[in-house]
GROMACS .gro file of C-alpha atoms in nm:
model
  132
    1MET     CA    1  -2.807  -2.809   3.925
    2ILE     CA    2  -2.825  -3.054   3.635
    3GLY     CA    3  -2.487  -3.196   3.735
    4PHE     CA    4  -2.617  -3.267   4.084
    5LEU     CA    5  -2.933  -3.436   3.956
    6GLY     CA    6  -2.730  -3.694   3.768
    7SER     CA    7  -2.473  -3.758   4.038
    8GLY     CA    8  -2.396  -4.019   4.298
    9ARG     CA    9  -2.440  -3.750   4.563
   10LEU     CA   10  -2.810  -3.723   4.478
   11LEU     CA   11  -2.845  -4.100   4.492
   12ALA     CA   12  -2.674  -4.111   4.832
   13ALA     CA   13  -2.890  -3.823   4.959
   14CYS     CA   14  -3.207  -3.999   4.840
   15VAL     CA   15  -3.107  -4.326   5.006
   16LEU     CA   16  -3.032  -4.145   5.332
   17VAL     CA   17  -3.354  -3.940   5.331
   18PHE     CA   18  -3.578  -4.233   5.235
   19SER     CA   19  -3.411  -4.471   5.480
   20GLY     CA   20  -3.436  -4.212   5.756
   21TRP     CA   21  -3.800  -4.142   5.673
   22ILE     CA   22  -3.894  -4.509   5.678
   23GLY     CA   23  -3.680  -4.577   5.985
   24LEU     CA   24  -3.839  -4.295   6.187
   25ASN     CA   25  -4.185  -4.417   6.095
   26LEU     CA   26  -4.110  -4.777   6.194
   27LEU     CA   27  -3.943  -4.709   6.531
   28PRO     CA   28  -4.154  -4.808   6.831
   29ASN     CA   29  -4.245  -4.544   7.092
   30VAL     CA   30  -4.199  -4.260   6.839
   31HIS     CA   31  -4.477  -4.050   6.686
   32HIS     CA   32  -4.527  -4.184   6.332
   33PHE     CA   33  -4.590  -3.880   6.112
   34ASP     CA   34  -4.624  -4.106   5.804
   35PRO     CA   35  -4.721  -4.458   5.914
   36PHE     CA   36  -4.687  -4.762   5.691
   37PRO     CA   37  -4.756  -4.775   5.387
   38PHE     CA   38  -4.599  -4.423   5.391
   39PRO     CA   39  -4.850  -4.221   5.181
   40LEU     CA   40  -4.664  -3.891   5.236
   41LEU     CA   41  -4.338  -4.048   5.120
   42GLU     CA   42  -4.514  -4.191   4.816
   43MET     CA   43  -4.660  -3.849   4.729
   44GLY     CA   44  -4.321  -3.683   4.779
   45LEU     CA   45  -4.152  -3.940   4.557
   46SER     CA   46  -4.415  -3.889   4.287
   47ILE     CA   47  -4.362  -3.513   4.291
   48PHE     CA   48  -3.984  -3.563   4.291
   49ALA     CA   49  -4.013  -3.799   3.992
   50VAL     CA   50  -4.219  -3.545   3.796
   51ILE     CA   51  -3.974  -3.263   3.873
   52LEU     CA   52  -3.677  -3.482   3.785
   53SER     CA   53  -3.838  -3.597   3.458
   54VAL     CA   54  -3.924  -3.243   3.352
   55THR     CA   55  -3.572  -3.127   3.439
   56VAL     CA   56  -3.422  -3.405   3.227
   57LEU     CA   57  -3.651  -3.319   2.934
   58ILE     CA   58  -3.564  -2.950   2.959
   59ASN     CA   59  -3.195  -3.039   2.960
   60GLN     CA   60  -3.236  -3.268   2.658
   61ASN     CA   61  -3.418  -2.995   2.464
   62ARG     CA   62  -3.146  -2.746   2.553
   63GLN     CA   63  -2.878  -2.993   2.447
   64GLY     CA   64  -3.063  -3.049   2.118
   65ARG     CA   65  -3.066  -2.675   2.048
   66ILE     CA   66  -2.695  -2.653   2.128
   67GLU     CA   67  -2.618  -2.943   1.893
   68SER     CA   68  -2.825  -2.781   1.618
   69ILE     CA   69  -2.632  -2.456   1.657
   70GLN     CA   70  -2.304  -2.649   1.652
   71ARG     CA   71  -2.407  -2.830   1.331
   72ASN     CA   72  -2.498  -2.500   1.168
   73VAL     CA   73  -2.166  -2.342   1.268
   74GLU     CA   74  -1.979  -2.649   1.143
   75PHE     CA   75  -2.167  -2.630   0.813
   76GLU     CA   76  -2.083  -2.260   0.774
   77VAL     CA   77  -1.715  -2.329   0.844
   78ASN     CA   78  -1.717  -2.609   0.586
   79VAL     CA   79  -1.885  -2.385   0.328
   80ARG     CA   80  -1.626  -2.112   0.384
   81ALA     CA   81  -1.345  -2.366   0.357
   82GLU     CA   82  -1.497  -2.495   0.032
   83GLU     CA   83  -1.512  -2.141  -0.105
   84GLU     CA   84  -1.150  -2.075  -0.004
   85VAL     CA   85  -1.027  -2.399  -0.161
   86THR     CA   86  -1.218  -2.323  -0.480
   87ARG     CA   87  -1.066  -1.976  -0.494
   88LEU     CA   88  -0.715  -2.114  -0.430
   89LEU     CA   89  -0.763  -2.373  -0.703
   90THR     CA   90  -0.869  -2.097  -0.942
   91LEU     CA   91  -0.563  -1.890  -0.850
   92VAL     CA   92  -0.330  -2.186  -0.897
   93HIS     CA   93  -0.489  -2.255  -1.236
   94GLU     CA   94  -0.439  -1.892  -1.337
   95ILE     CA   95  -0.073  -1.913  -1.232
   96HIS     CA   96  -0.033  -2.229  -1.442
   97GLN     CA   97  -0.188  -2.052  -1.740
   98LYS     CA   98   0.048  -1.753  -1.704
   99LEU     CA   99   0.345  -1.991  -1.686
  100GLY     CA  100   0.225  -2.174  -1.997
  101LEU     CA  101   0.148  -2.505  -1.826
  102ASN     CA  102  -0.209  -2.532  -1.961
  103ALA     CA  103  -0.163  -2.874  -2.120
  104VAL     CA  104  -0.065  -3.030  -1.790
  105ILE     CA  105  -0.378  -2.939  -1.592
  106ASP     CA  106  -0.640  -2.859  -1.853
  107ASN     CA  107  -0.919  -3.109  -1.793
  108LYS     CA  108  -1.288  -3.137  -1.724
  109GLU     CA  109  -1.250  -3.238  -1.357
  110LEU     CA  110  -1.051  -2.923  -1.282
  111GLU     CA  111  -1.321  -2.702  -1.429
  112GLU     CA  112  -1.581  -2.881  -1.220
  113MET     CA  113  -1.375  -2.831  -0.902
  114LYS     CA  114  -1.332  -2.461  -0.982
  115SER     CA  115  -1.707  -2.406  -1.015
  116ASP     CA  116  -1.904  -2.277  -0.717
  117THR     CA  117  -2.080  -2.534  -0.503
  118ASP     CA  118  -2.459  -2.532  -0.532
  119LEU     CA  119  -2.554  -2.509  -0.164
  120LYS     CA  120  -2.927  -2.528  -0.236
  121ALA     CA  121  -2.881  -2.860  -0.415
  122ILE     CA  122  -2.678  -2.994  -0.122
  123HIS     CA  123  -2.945  -2.874   0.121
  124ARG     CA  124  -3.220  -3.044  -0.084
  125ALA     CA  125  -3.019  -3.368  -0.087
  126VAL     CA  126  -2.939  -3.364   0.286
  127GLU     CA  127  -3.273  -3.245   0.423
  128PRO     CA  128  -3.473  -3.566   0.357
  129LYS     CA  129  -3.200  -3.774   0.522
  130GLN     CA  130  -3.212  -3.557   0.835
  131LYS     CA  131  -3.591  -3.586   0.863
  132GLY     CA  132  -3.607  -3.957   0.790
   0.00000   0.00000   0.00000
C-alpha cells in the first residue's frame, strides 16, 4: 500500500477523480451533488490529507526502527570482527614467539592491538554524538 501512496498511479487517480468530480458539478442540466465551491470535495481532500500524512509518519517510524536494528546488527558484526582480528593477532604473535622472532615484532603498539576493546568506552564516546 505504501508503494501505491507514493506513486504516479495515485497522482493520476487523484487528478482523474478530482477533475471528474469538479466536471460533473459544473455541467449544466445535471444534478450538482456538490455545487461550487465544492464543500464535500474539500472535506474529502482534508480527510485524505490526514490519512496520507499519518500513513507517511507511520512508514517513517517503521523505517527508523528498521535502520536502528540494522545499525545494531552492523555494530555486532564489527565487534565480532574486532574480536576475531584480535585473536588472530594474538595467535600470530604466539607463533612468532615459538619461532624465536620476538625481536622483530615486540613493541608497544602490538600489545595495544592485542588487548580487548573496551566497548563501554566506545559506547560512551559515541552516544553523545548520536544524540547531538
